[in-house]
Amino acid sequence: MAFALAGAEVIHYSNSGGAFQLQSASPRLLHPHVYEWPDLGSLDLRAGLPILDWSADPAGEVIKRLKKEFEAAQVHLKSSLVSKPGTLESVAAGKHGWELTFAGTADLVFFSKVVLAMGFGEEAVLPGAETLGYWSPGNLSAAAIEAAPEVTYLLSGTGDGGLTDLMSLLIDDFQHVAFAEEVLGRFNGDALTRAAEAAFAGQTLDSDLKSAFDTHIRPALAAAEVSAWLQTRLRMDRRLTLNSSGPVFAFGRAARLNQVLAYAVLEAATDAGRPVNLTRGTVESITVEVKERSVAFKTGGPGTVVADHAILRHGPETAARYACAKVQYDAYLAHLKITLRNKPELGVPPRLDPQTFKFFDERRISALVQGPAAADQTNAAARGEATVLVGVDEASKRLFEKGRVSLADIAERCERGDPYEIHLVCSPSEFPEAEALVRLAAASAGRITLSADATVQHDWSKLSAHITAQPPPVISYRPVALPVVNLDRTIDLCLLRLLDRGLVSVVATSKVPGVGVLSPEIAGALSATWMTWRTELVANPVLCSSFLRWLYSVDPHGRTPWSGDHVATADLVAALVYMLATHLGEKLHPASPGRGNLELVDRGVALGSGCRSLANEELRDRSDAEQWGVEALILAGTSEVDIVEPFDRLGADAASGSLRAARRVKPALIQNSKAWSRRLAASLSEWTAAVEAEFAAMRRRQKASLEEVTKS
């Protein structure tokens, strides 16, 4: 179907049984990602394919829907995708491409490209073994109680089929995905994920994982009390012998999730005093007696094992299935063996490239979808391309993101980037930077919108009424771990850019927002100082954060960051102009001394801010120097602050009369009053003289206070 959508003419051959013959009536659950654990998204129900997409369901139901979609596509694609019955007999390279022959005819059929998608084949059958095909309706966990008090089983094989049957035999009412979710759900955070990553790290194909599991997995299971819980689920009416030709847990020979789950079950059985008997060997024959089976081994093993049931999971006879293309199949196996030994990471299921997804999704809509549905799906695809989804992965318990770009990229561009939606499927308590994310959206000036899943929208609405409940977007990109983005820092850098822009406008127009005219002479002297300050702020994130927080708010604790409101930046630009202009008469530089954001030459502290008011207090009500705790105030958001000279507050010990502390004098005060705004419009010399006089008066007050203390 993909080739047909890409413009090729395709003939699809299937034998008399049709496609998916083995799975078409199977009740066994198909899950698109569960074998990818501990990777992110391993419990996602949707496969995430641009064509013939499917979701976790019993195999028979999945196949039914896939066939229906395939047949509907053929109606639209007409001659580009034709199905014919045929059983392939041979394939060989010829002069004009590939030459194929089919059963019932000697005619050659020529093709430019051939895709052999004939499945893995049916399981090997040994006389005397149970005839429970992997896809057969038989369910090993179906019997509520065995007919005899304790029925014995020999299970041979430790691939995915064998390990799944192991759990099905030992766990009461076993359902694969539900059981996996139950086990994973017993862990707080990503403890099991981290343990699994440590256990699988550095392993090579076929290496024995038992020691690594004992070191890493078992402690994690113990901490979550998984063994005790599993013991309540163990079937006490069955005894099991598990045979393998190599290590029970061989790296690369079964899905990592199945290996960890089976290990947990085996450990629980041992802890319960009902250990599984482990043997290693190759089964040679099975002799059926009256009520039991005798299993003989030709290599290894205990010689003979007698059991009520014998189940072989030695894998499908894939070579037999591909006998018609033996030369090509053998070459493929040889290449695969070398590749996986050199790069074992390639054994992990591949991920579809996002551009490939987009390519086929666009062609699917244009070729197969008509009417309003086409517009709806095109819009949905466009939304998916312009959305980043953020949530907590159900399997690994880790924060993830998925989208065309990352949250960090969106944050970095903030007010400068393309419009993006951030869709949240986690609660604010699960996202450490929740409050900063709300500020980021505000700082973007409409370029970033926040939406949330209906299940968590109420929690997010407490932070912002602008976060609405929306259905989840259809995003083709696979989830990736969400790193610590440090949104506070990206917002600080956004504010620096806005201050840059505002200052450039001030210098160009000689007008200060909320203040008035600025002398061109003073304006021309501001840029060089700002360049120096800005370089310091960009290089020092801690200093930058402190500087900007005080610039935005005179919160006595310095904990109120910029809300992201662009309207407020006019006051901040005005404050910055006053601060830079003050530097022309009294040298200042950015600092984070505790109660302010500037330091004087003599190490005094100054506070420069565009703040207009506090939540529960007007700035004009702060008339006591102790309330400010600085030597200088530069305030662009007010003209009404009036700090009175304090009364003597000399703390003395009543008995000795010794001095404990001296009073804080009235600070130098430059605010957005008529007097100071007129000086900004005057000459540079007049401005600097006024600044020098203001700071000189403050130092005289300090000197007088010190003299009083000395006299005392």
XYZ file of C-alpha atoms in Angstrom:
712
model
C 0.000 0.000 0.000
C 2.872 2.390 0.760
C 4.456 1.694 -2.643
C 1.119 2.328 -4.360
C 0.657 5.661 -2.583
C 4.211 6.595 -3.610
C 3.307 6.083 -7.271
C 4.313 2.487 -7.988
C 2.108 -0.181 -9.544
C 1.796 -2.960 -6.998
C 0.516 -6.524 -7.191
C -0.135 -8.102 -3.822
C -0.047 -11.921 -3.809
C -1.447 -14.008 -0.972
C -2.051 -17.725 -0.666
C -5.492 -19.286 -0.458
C -5.726 -18.555 3.247
C -5.349 -14.820 2.678
C -3.236 -12.316 4.564
C -2.848 -12.757 8.336
C -4.221 -16.282 8.129
C -2.811 -17.406 11.494
C -3.910 -14.323 13.380
C -7.309 -13.749 11.773
C -9.299 -15.586 14.467
C -6.883 -15.369 17.377
C -8.001 -13.950 20.744
C -4.365 -13.299 21.726
C -3.860 -9.606 22.419
C -1.846 -7.644 19.872
C -0.091 -4.588 21.260
C 1.958 -2.271 19.014
C 4.668 -1.199 21.467
C 4.687 -3.355 24.594
C 7.832 -5.201 23.499
C 9.726 -1.899 23.275
C 9.840 -1.425 27.064
C 11.593 0.268 28.857
C 11.545 2.776 26.016
C 9.131 5.667 26.284
C 5.735 4.975 24.758
C 5.877 1.207 25.226
C 2.337 1.167 26.650
C 0.874 3.496 24.011
C -2.140 1.744 22.535
C -1.841 3.245 19.046
C 0.747 1.998 16.562
C 1.168 5.490 15.120
C 1.402 4.632 11.418
C 0.341 6.905 8.555
C -1.423 4.023 6.793
C -3.039 0.859 8.141
C -2.744 2.242 11.650
C -4.071 0.085 14.464
C -4.490 -0.042 18.216
C -4.068 -2.741 20.844
C -6.840 -5.333 20.627
C -7.348 -9.080 20.179
C -5.550 -10.182 17.016
C -8.755 -11.194 15.253
C -10.249 -7.725 15.723
C -7.084 -5.973 14.582
C -6.865 -8.092 11.432
C -10.523 -7.523 10.618
C -10.077 -3.745 10.674
C -6.794 -3.826 8.727
C -8.347 -5.951 5.980
C -11.310 -3.606 5.748
C -9.057 -0.548 5.414
C -6.824 -2.292 2.868
C -9.778 -3.302 0.697
C -11.240 0.217 0.888
C -7.892 1.633 -0.257
C -7.846 -0.706 -3.242
C -11.123 0.808 -4.459
C -9.491 4.246 -4.634
C -6.079 3.129 -5.885
C -7.569 0.897 -8.591
C -4.846 -0.562 -10.821
C -2.074 0.771 -8.596
C -2.848 -1.847 -5.932
C -4.174 -5.181 -7.143
C -4.522 -8.378 -5.107
C -4.115 -11.808 -6.653
C -4.098 -15.319 -5.211
C -0.788 -17.080 -5.543
C 1.702 -19.241 -3.689
C 5.273 -18.206 -4.420
C 7.548 -21.035 -5.587
C 10.744 -19.256 -6.591
C 12.410 -15.885 -6.825
C 15.637 -15.127 -8.656
C 17.532 -12.160 -10.024
C 17.230 -11.894 -13.807
C 18.231 -9.605 -16.635
C 15.110 -7.499 -16.295
C 14.729 -7.395 -12.540
C 13.333 -10.121 -10.330
C 11.818 -13.266 -11.827
C 9.073 -14.988 -9.820
C 7.144 -18.207 -10.356
C 3.929 -19.255 -8.638
C 2.324 -22.623 -7.971
C 0.161 -23.946 -10.795
C 1.991 -22.177 -13.611
C 5.445 -22.199 -15.175
C 5.126 -18.608 -16.374
C 7.680 -16.103 -15.123
C 6.450 -12.857 -13.614
C 8.828 -9.894 -13.663
C 9.093 -7.116 -11.065
C 11.483 -4.245 -10.390
C 11.149 -4.646 -6.631
C 9.992 -7.584 -4.519
C 8.994 -7.455 -0.861
C 8.711 -10.810 0.890
C 6.345 -10.235 3.808
C 5.287 -13.813 4.435
C 5.484 -13.681 8.218
C 7.597 -15.797 10.530
C 5.998 -19.094 9.637
C 4.241 -21.677 11.754
C 5.732 -23.215 14.856
C 7.830 -26.341 14.577
C 5.884 -29.425 15.631
C 7.346 -32.408 17.472
C 5.121 -35.468 17.816
C 3.765 -35.787 21.330
C 3.930 -32.060 22.182
C 0.802 -30.091 22.992
C -0.766 -28.637 19.851
C -1.179 -25.153 21.252
C -0.160 -22.852 18.427
C 1.020 -19.411 19.440
C -1.999 -17.837 17.745
C -4.469 -20.616 18.566
C -7.559 -19.853 20.664
C -6.344 -22.140 23.469
C -5.564 -20.218 26.667
C -3.204 -21.782 29.192
C -4.614 -19.618 31.973
C -8.245 -20.387 31.172
C -8.714 -23.370 33.506
C -9.793 -22.046 36.891
C -8.680 -25.239 38.634
C -6.736 -28.145 37.143
C -8.473 -31.532 37.107
C -5.782 -33.039 39.344
C -4.466 -31.543 42.613
C -1.111 -30.690 41.040
C -0.612 -30.903 37.299
C 2.923 -30.897 35.905
C 4.098 -29.066 32.799
C 7.297 -29.084 30.804
C 7.715 -25.859 28.852
C 10.653 -25.663 26.441
C 11.741 -22.346 24.963
C 12.525 -18.927 26.419
C 11.736 -16.600 23.571
C 8.700 -14.343 23.746
C 6.295 -17.234 23.219
C 7.923 -19.364 25.911
C 8.163 -16.578 28.495
C 4.570 -15.543 27.834
C 3.414 -19.129 28.357
C 5.534 -19.343 31.521
C 3.601 -16.431 33.003
C 0.305 -17.756 31.678
C 0.919 -21.124 33.352
C 1.903 -19.689 36.725
C -0.214 -16.536 37.109
C -3.922 -16.798 37.818
C -6.141 -15.161 35.174
C -3.124 -13.968 33.196
C -3.716 -11.287 30.558
C -0.445 -10.097 29.079
C -0.758 -6.316 28.831
C -2.994 -6.014 31.889
C -0.452 -8.008 33.902
C 2.405 -5.814 32.650
C 0.491 -2.674 33.597
C -0.213 -4.071 37.061
C 3.439 -4.866 37.703
C 4.685 -1.527 36.356
C 2.000 0.290 38.318
C 3.425 -0.957 41.612
C 6.499 1.252 41.223
C 6.664 4.868 42.272
C 8.585 6.872 39.728
C 11.023 5.293 37.306
C 12.763 2.866 39.705
C 12.140 -0.223 37.563
C 13.024 1.610 34.364
C 16.369 2.700 35.807
C 17.040 -0.820 37.076
C 16.264 -2.313 33.668
C 18.435 0.212 31.851
C 21.320 -0.652 34.163
C 20.776 -4.387 33.679
C 20.680 -4.201 29.880
C 23.496 -1.662 29.506
C 26.549 -2.968 27.666
C 25.072 -6.413 26.965
C 25.755 -8.240 23.723
C 23.639 -10.717 21.784
C 23.021 -13.964 23.728
C 24.797 -12.798 26.900
C 23.296 -14.225 30.110
C 21.283 -11.550 31.924
C 20.665 -13.502 35.153
C 23.508 -11.924 37.118
C 22.579 -8.418 35.964
C 18.946 -9.068 36.897
C 19.996 -10.265 40.362
C 22.078 -7.118 40.819
C 19.659 -4.525 39.473
C 16.148 -5.907 38.977
C 15.714 -7.952 42.148
C 16.367 -5.006 44.557
C 13.869 -2.872 42.643
C 11.265 -5.648 42.828
C 11.915 -6.068 46.544
C 11.559 -2.348 47.242
C 8.146 -2.344 45.549
C 7.138 -5.604 47.298
C 6.370 -7.162 43.923
C 7.255 -10.707 45.008
C 4.791 -10.649 47.905
C 2.058 -9.396 45.594
C 2.861 -11.965 42.892
C 2.711 -14.780 45.410
C -0.977 -13.984 45.884
C -1.432 -14.506 42.137
C 0.507 -17.773 41.767
C -1.372 -20.892 40.716
C -0.839 -23.608 43.303
C -2.302 -26.376 41.137
C 0.614 -26.450 38.669
C 4.275 -27.443 38.810
C 6.553 -26.338 36.014
C 9.834 -27.405 34.452
C 11.309 -24.755 32.159
C 13.824 -25.893 29.566
C 16.070 -23.668 27.475
C 18.825 -24.330 24.979
C 20.905 -21.486 26.442
C 20.486 -18.944 29.223
C 16.879 -18.499 30.327
C 17.367 -14.766 29.933
C 19.576 -14.303 26.874
C 20.017 -10.736 25.686
C 18.288 -10.094 22.387
C 16.309 -13.361 22.357
C 13.092 -11.997 23.861
C 11.504 -8.651 24.566
C 13.033 -6.908 27.546
C 9.655 -6.518 29.222
C 8.895 -10.229 28.940
C 12.292 -11.084 30.396
C 11.831 -8.777 33.402
C 8.249 -9.930 34.038
C 9.211 -13.605 33.740
C 12.160 -13.045 36.077
C 9.804 -11.486 38.626
C 7.448 -14.476 38.376
C 10.281 -17.006 38.749
C 11.625 -15.155 41.795
C 8.159 -15.015 43.356
C 7.691 -18.755 42.796
C 11.028 -19.415 44.508
C 10.140 -17.119 47.413
C 6.840 -18.988 47.776
C 8.632 -22.325 48.086
C 7.425 -23.495 44.669
C 10.509 -22.940 42.479
C 10.381 -23.685 38.787
C 12.700 -26.541 37.824
C 15.184 -25.185 35.277
C 16.845 -27.469 32.729
C 19.068 -26.779 29.754
C 19.152 -28.978 26.704
C 17.684 -29.807 23.304
C 14.472 -31.821 23.224
C 14.810 -34.939 21.064
C 11.479 -36.704 21.435
C 8.258 -36.814 23.405
C 6.617 -40.127 24.197
C 2.935 -40.024 25.075
C 1.989 -42.419 27.856
C -1.503 -43.072 29.172
C -1.724 -39.952 31.354
C 1.608 -38.250 30.886
C 4.406 -37.388 28.498
C 8.025 -38.468 28.679
C 10.405 -35.862 27.239
C 13.862 -37.025 26.155
C 16.849 -34.741 25.452
C 19.547 -35.384 22.865
C 21.978 -32.762 24.254
C 22.147 -31.460 27.782
C 19.083 -31.684 29.962
C 18.343 -34.174 32.727
C 17.972 -37.103 30.328
C 14.228 -37.559 30.634
C 11.460 -35.459 32.178
C 8.019 -36.876 32.840
C 5.146 -34.372 32.854
C 1.402 -34.274 32.340
C 1.832 -31.704 29.571
C 4.711 -30.802 27.255
C 4.666 -27.477 25.413
C 7.361 -26.523 22.933
C 8.000 -22.886 22.066
C 11.024 -23.260 19.832
C 9.983 -20.577 17.425
C 8.450 -20.685 13.970
C 9.888 -22.596 11.043
C 10.817 -19.413 9.253
C 13.320 -21.117 6.964
C 10.587 -23.427 5.691
C 8.285 -20.471 5.099
C 10.973 -18.770 2.963
C 12.228 -21.915 1.213
C 11.048 -20.442 -2.089
C 13.646 -17.680 -1.645
C 16.334 -19.710 0.117
C 19.305 -17.939 -1.475
C 18.013 -14.498 -0.568
C 16.850 -15.602 2.881
C 20.199 -17.180 3.761
C 22.020 -14.039 2.622
C 19.672 -11.945 4.747
C 20.293 -14.089 7.843
C 24.061 -13.940 7.395
C 23.958 -10.169 7.030
C 21.616 -9.814 10.016
C 23.822 -11.956 12.254
C 26.921 -9.871 11.549
C 25.004 -6.608 11.866
C 23.462 -7.443 15.248
C 26.742 -8.653 16.675
C 28.446 -5.424 15.634
C 25.499 -3.177 16.520
C 23.184 -4.926 19.003
C 21.192 -1.706 19.423
C 19.723 -2.344 15.969
C 17.804 -5.250 17.489
C 15.465 -2.703 19.083
C 12.313 -2.153 16.979
C 12.891 0.656 14.468
C 11.090 3.980 14.571
C 9.415 5.545 11.580
C 11.086 8.756 10.502
C 8.705 11.713 10.979
C 9.263 12.954 7.437
C 8.345 9.516 6.120
C 5.167 9.654 8.194
C 4.295 13.079 6.820
C 5.002 11.970 3.247
C 2.599 9.028 3.402
C -0.005 10.759 5.559
C -0.361 13.516 2.970
C -0.680 10.972 0.168
C -3.166 8.887 2.136
C -5.434 11.890 2.647
C -5.205 13.077 -0.965
C -5.715 9.606 -2.467
C -8.058 7.861 -0.042
C -10.079 10.490 1.833
C -12.807 12.603 0.262
C -15.182 15.406 1.206
C -15.206 17.149 4.590
C -13.237 14.283 6.138
C -10.225 15.213 3.996
C -10.248 18.785 5.302
C -10.695 17.561 8.874
C -7.772 15.152 8.605
C -5.586 17.769 6.909
C -6.321 20.191 9.745
C -5.634 17.471 12.314
C -2.294 16.726 10.644
C -1.419 20.433 10.615
C -2.265 20.685 14.308
C -0.068 17.668 15.041
C 2.856 19.298 13.229
C 2.418 22.477 15.279
C 1.973 20.824 18.675
C 4.269 19.406 21.321
C 2.621 16.963 23.699
C 4.002 16.766 27.247
C 3.097 14.016 29.704
C 4.258 11.267 32.025
C 4.949 7.963 30.318
C 2.776 5.206 31.750
C 5.466 2.553 31.467
C 8.646 4.342 32.531
C 6.991 6.934 34.826
C 9.123 9.627 33.193
C 8.226 12.970 31.703
C 8.224 12.889 27.925
C 7.579 15.162 25.008
C 6.707 14.389 21.435
C 6.450 16.698 18.494
C 8.276 18.044 15.466
C 10.332 20.357 17.662
C 11.191 20.180 21.337
C 9.815 22.212 24.205
C 13.317 23.633 24.644
C 13.333 24.855 21.017
C 9.931 26.497 21.433
C 10.986 28.118 24.697
C 14.264 29.385 23.247
C 12.456 31.158 20.400
C 9.497 32.175 22.581
C 8.236 35.531 21.269
C 10.185 35.165 17.984
C 9.119 31.716 16.781
C 6.286 30.178 14.786
C 2.956 29.613 16.562
C 2.920 26.400 18.611
C 0.534 24.572 20.897
C 1.795 22.759 23.980
C -0.708 20.055 24.920
C -0.443 18.829 28.498
C -1.439 15.316 29.536
C 0.174 15.525 32.961
C -0.870 17.492 36.018
C 1.021 20.589 37.223
C 2.307 18.580 40.191
C 3.985 16.179 37.754
C 5.650 18.975 35.762
C 8.336 20.747 37.840
C 8.289 23.902 35.706
C 4.496 24.305 35.592
C 4.366 27.935 36.747
C 7.231 28.886 34.460
C 5.419 27.246 31.522
C 2.427 29.524 32.103
C 4.761 32.544 32.166
C 6.433 31.312 28.976
C 3.096 31.269 27.158
C 2.410 34.830 28.333
C 5.908 35.941 27.321
C 5.401 34.559 23.812
C 2.745 37.208 23.089
C 0.321 34.653 21.676
C 2.804 32.507 19.787
C 2.575 29.708 22.371
C -0.832 28.436 23.459
C -1.380 25.924 26.232
C -4.051 23.229 26.151
C -4.657 20.272 28.412
C -6.293 16.891 28.409
C -9.737 16.989 30.008
C -8.488 14.831 32.888
C -5.940 17.438 34.034
C -7.342 20.723 32.698
C -8.990 21.647 36.013
C -5.635 21.499 37.802
C -3.948 23.618 35.130
C -6.780 26.167 35.148
C -5.756 27.078 38.709
C -2.524 28.438 37.231
C -4.086 30.067 34.179
C -7.656 30.503 32.966
C -6.300 30.514 29.407
C -5.486 26.781 29.470
C -8.454 25.075 27.821
C -9.433 21.429 27.563
C -8.731 20.058 24.089
C -8.762 16.565 22.558
C -5.280 15.093 22.171
C -3.590 15.909 18.865
C -2.550 13.219 16.412
C 1.250 13.376 16.547
C 3.380 11.020 14.496
C 6.610 11.678 16.363
C 7.779 9.190 18.964
C 8.088 10.312 22.589
C 11.482 11.322 23.912
C 12.582 12.040 27.466
C 11.845 15.607 28.495
C 15.024 17.159 29.858
C 15.097 19.920 32.438
C 14.520 22.865 30.120
C 15.078 25.642 32.711
C 12.164 27.707 31.473
C 12.952 30.431 34.013
C 16.223 31.057 32.194
C 14.618 31.146 28.741
C 12.026 33.629 30.036
C 14.808 35.796 31.472
C 16.520 35.805 28.079
C 13.219 36.707 26.428
C 12.868 39.667 28.784
C 16.436 40.750 28.018
C 15.551 40.768 24.316
C 12.482 42.905 25.001
C 14.566 45.305 27.083
C 17.077 45.450 24.224
C 14.306 46.300 21.796
C 12.832 48.907 24.110
C 16.173 50.573 24.739
C 16.944 50.717 21.017
C 13.622 52.501 20.506
C 14.386 54.941 23.342
C 17.792 55.800 21.891
C 16.348 56.183 18.389
C 13.389 58.367 19.394
C 14.723 60.073 22.550
C 11.426 59.213 24.228
C 10.991 57.052 27.329
C 7.661 55.224 27.790
C 5.803 56.597 30.802
C 8.473 59.249 31.396
C 8.692 61.599 28.440
C 11.492 63.189 26.468
C 15.054 61.991 26.903
C 17.968 64.234 26.123
C 19.717 62.966 22.960
C 22.991 63.602 24.745
C 21.979 61.265 27.593
C 20.393 58.767 25.187
C 23.622 58.452 23.258
C 25.522 57.568 26.412
C 23.238 54.713 27.529
C 23.966 52.022 24.938
C 27.602 51.379 25.831
C 26.770 50.857 29.504
C 23.875 48.529 28.653
C 26.099 46.434 26.393
C 28.491 45.901 29.320
C 25.703 45.116 31.769
C 23.931 42.834 29.315
C 27.101 40.825 28.690
C 27.449 40.256 32.436
C 23.796 39.214 32.757
C 23.887 36.749 29.864
C 27.069 35.160 31.190
C 25.717 34.760 34.733
C 22.211 33.178 34.887
C 21.929 33.573 38.677
C 22.838 37.262 38.517
C 20.492 37.758 35.565
C 17.562 36.150 37.382
C 18.074 38.269 40.495
C 18.580 41.487 38.510
C 15.393 41.022 36.467
C 13.240 39.952 39.408
C 14.062 43.145 41.288
C 13.593 45.128 38.091
C 10.054 43.716 37.842
C 9.064 43.694 41.513
C 10.211 45.156 44.823
C 8.905 42.093 46.644
C 11.068 42.193 49.795
C 12.101 38.602 49.222
C 12.970 39.099 45.544
C 10.931 36.029 44.575
C 8.441 37.452 42.090
C 9.568 36.906 38.482
C 8.242 38.697 35.423
C 4.761 37.399 34.628
C 5.386 37.456 30.887
C 3.068 40.435 30.393
C 4.493 42.562 27.575
C 2.558 45.635 28.730
C 4.660 45.689 31.892
C 7.882 45.930 29.898
C 7.322 49.648 29.232
C 7.848 50.349 32.942
C 10.866 48.041 32.980
C 12.445 49.856 30.039
C 11.823 53.163 31.815
C 13.462 51.791 34.960
C 16.424 50.574 32.931
C 16.818 54.044 31.395
C 16.815 55.650 34.847
C 19.367 53.079 36.092
C 21.689 53.507 33.111
C 21.381 57.272 33.317
C 22.142 57.183 37.050
C 25.324 55.280 36.204
C 26.486 58.380 34.306
C 26.698 60.267 37.603
C 27.244 57.417 40.096
C 29.016 54.270 38.945
C 26.806 51.171 39.251
C 27.027 47.593 38.104
C 24.611 44.632 38.224
C 24.833 42.583 41.420
C 22.737 40.289 43.595
C 23.490 41.514 47.120
C 20.180 40.381 48.582
C 17.913 43.451 48.772
C 18.733 45.032 45.425
C 20.155 44.490 41.954
C 22.949 47.045 41.713
C 26.142 47.714 43.607
C 27.793 51.082 44.203
C 31.507 51.722 43.956
C 31.781 51.690 47.757
C 29.870 48.363 47.832
C 26.623 49.982 48.835
C 23.417 48.423 47.509
C 20.997 50.031 45.065
C 17.590 48.856 43.902
C 16.361 49.721 40.410
C 12.792 48.744 39.520
C 9.820 49.498 37.302
C 7.409 48.069 39.867
C 4.245 50.145 40.458
C 2.835 48.361 43.508
C 2.872 45.181 45.540
C -0.048 42.828 46.039
C -1.000 44.162 49.471
C 0.920 47.402 49.687
C 1.353 50.677 47.810
C 4.952 51.759 47.289
C 4.206 55.178 48.774
C 3.402 53.419 52.065
C 7.015 52.302 52.354
C 8.336 55.438 53.978
C 10.815 53.787 56.344
C 14.390 53.272 55.160
C 14.469 49.922 56.967
C 11.659 48.694 54.696
C 13.940 49.105 51.696
C 17.276 48.112 53.219
C 19.385 49.770 50.496
C 21.582 52.831 50.028
C 19.888 53.962 46.799
C 16.475 53.616 45.146
C 15.818 54.081 41.411
C 12.070 53.728 40.818
C 10.397 54.284 37.444
C 6.952 52.974 38.383
C 6.149 55.642 40.943
C 6.687 59.283 41.838
C 5.181 59.145 45.306
C 7.750 57.438 47.499
C 8.804 59.719 50.340
C 11.240 58.298 52.851
C 11.395 60.360 56.010
C 14.464 60.778 58.131
C 14.283 58.082 60.803
C 14.266 58.771 64.527
C 17.266 57.501 66.443
C 17.001 53.747 66.913
C 20.121 52.924 68.863
C 19.755 49.542 70.511
C 21.642 49.606 73.800
C 22.044 47.120 76.571
C 20.295 48.631 79.614
C 22.981 47.528 82.062
C 26.121 48.357 80.168
C 24.910 50.998 77.745
C 26.858 49.285 74.948
C 25.722 49.952 71.372
C 24.253 47.019 69.390
C 23.077 48.566 66.133
C 22.888 51.862 64.278
C 19.999 53.273 62.296
C 19.745 53.028 58.467
C 19.737 56.455 56.871
C 17.433 57.723 54.162
C 18.684 56.323 50.809
C 19.452 58.271 47.675
C 16.153 58.414 45.771
C 15.663 58.827 42.025
C 12.066 58.229 40.961
C 9.752 59.074 38.094
C 8.784 62.459 39.483
C 8.410 65.691 37.520
C 11.740 66.916 38.825
C 13.707 63.859 37.748
C 11.906 63.459 34.395
C 12.711 67.124 33.591
C 16.353 66.458 34.366
C 16.330 63.516 31.903
C 15.229 65.918 29.199
C 17.956 68.424 30.096
C 21.663 68.328 29.334
C 23.987 65.531 30.357
C 25.896 67.846 32.689
C 22.731 68.975 34.481
C 21.605 65.352 34.906
C 24.922 64.090 36.251
C 25.177 67.032 38.630
C 21.758 66.186 40.088
C 22.698 62.508 40.475
C 25.997 63.376 42.131
C 24.224 65.733 44.530
C 21.640 63.089 45.478
C 24.272 60.483 46.283
C 26.492 63.025 48.054
C 23.574 63.908 50.343
C 23.052 60.225 51.119
C 26.706 59.826 52.051
C 26.569 62.900 54.297
C 23.674 61.283 56.130
C 25.682 58.083 56.456
C 28.665 59.998 57.802
C 26.533 61.862 60.318
C 24.964 58.635 61.486
C 28.363 57.018 61.885
C 29.592 59.975 63.907
C 26.605 59.652 66.226
C 27.372 55.985 66.722
C 31.010 56.766 67.444
C 30.061 59.377 70.038
C 27.783 56.884 71.737
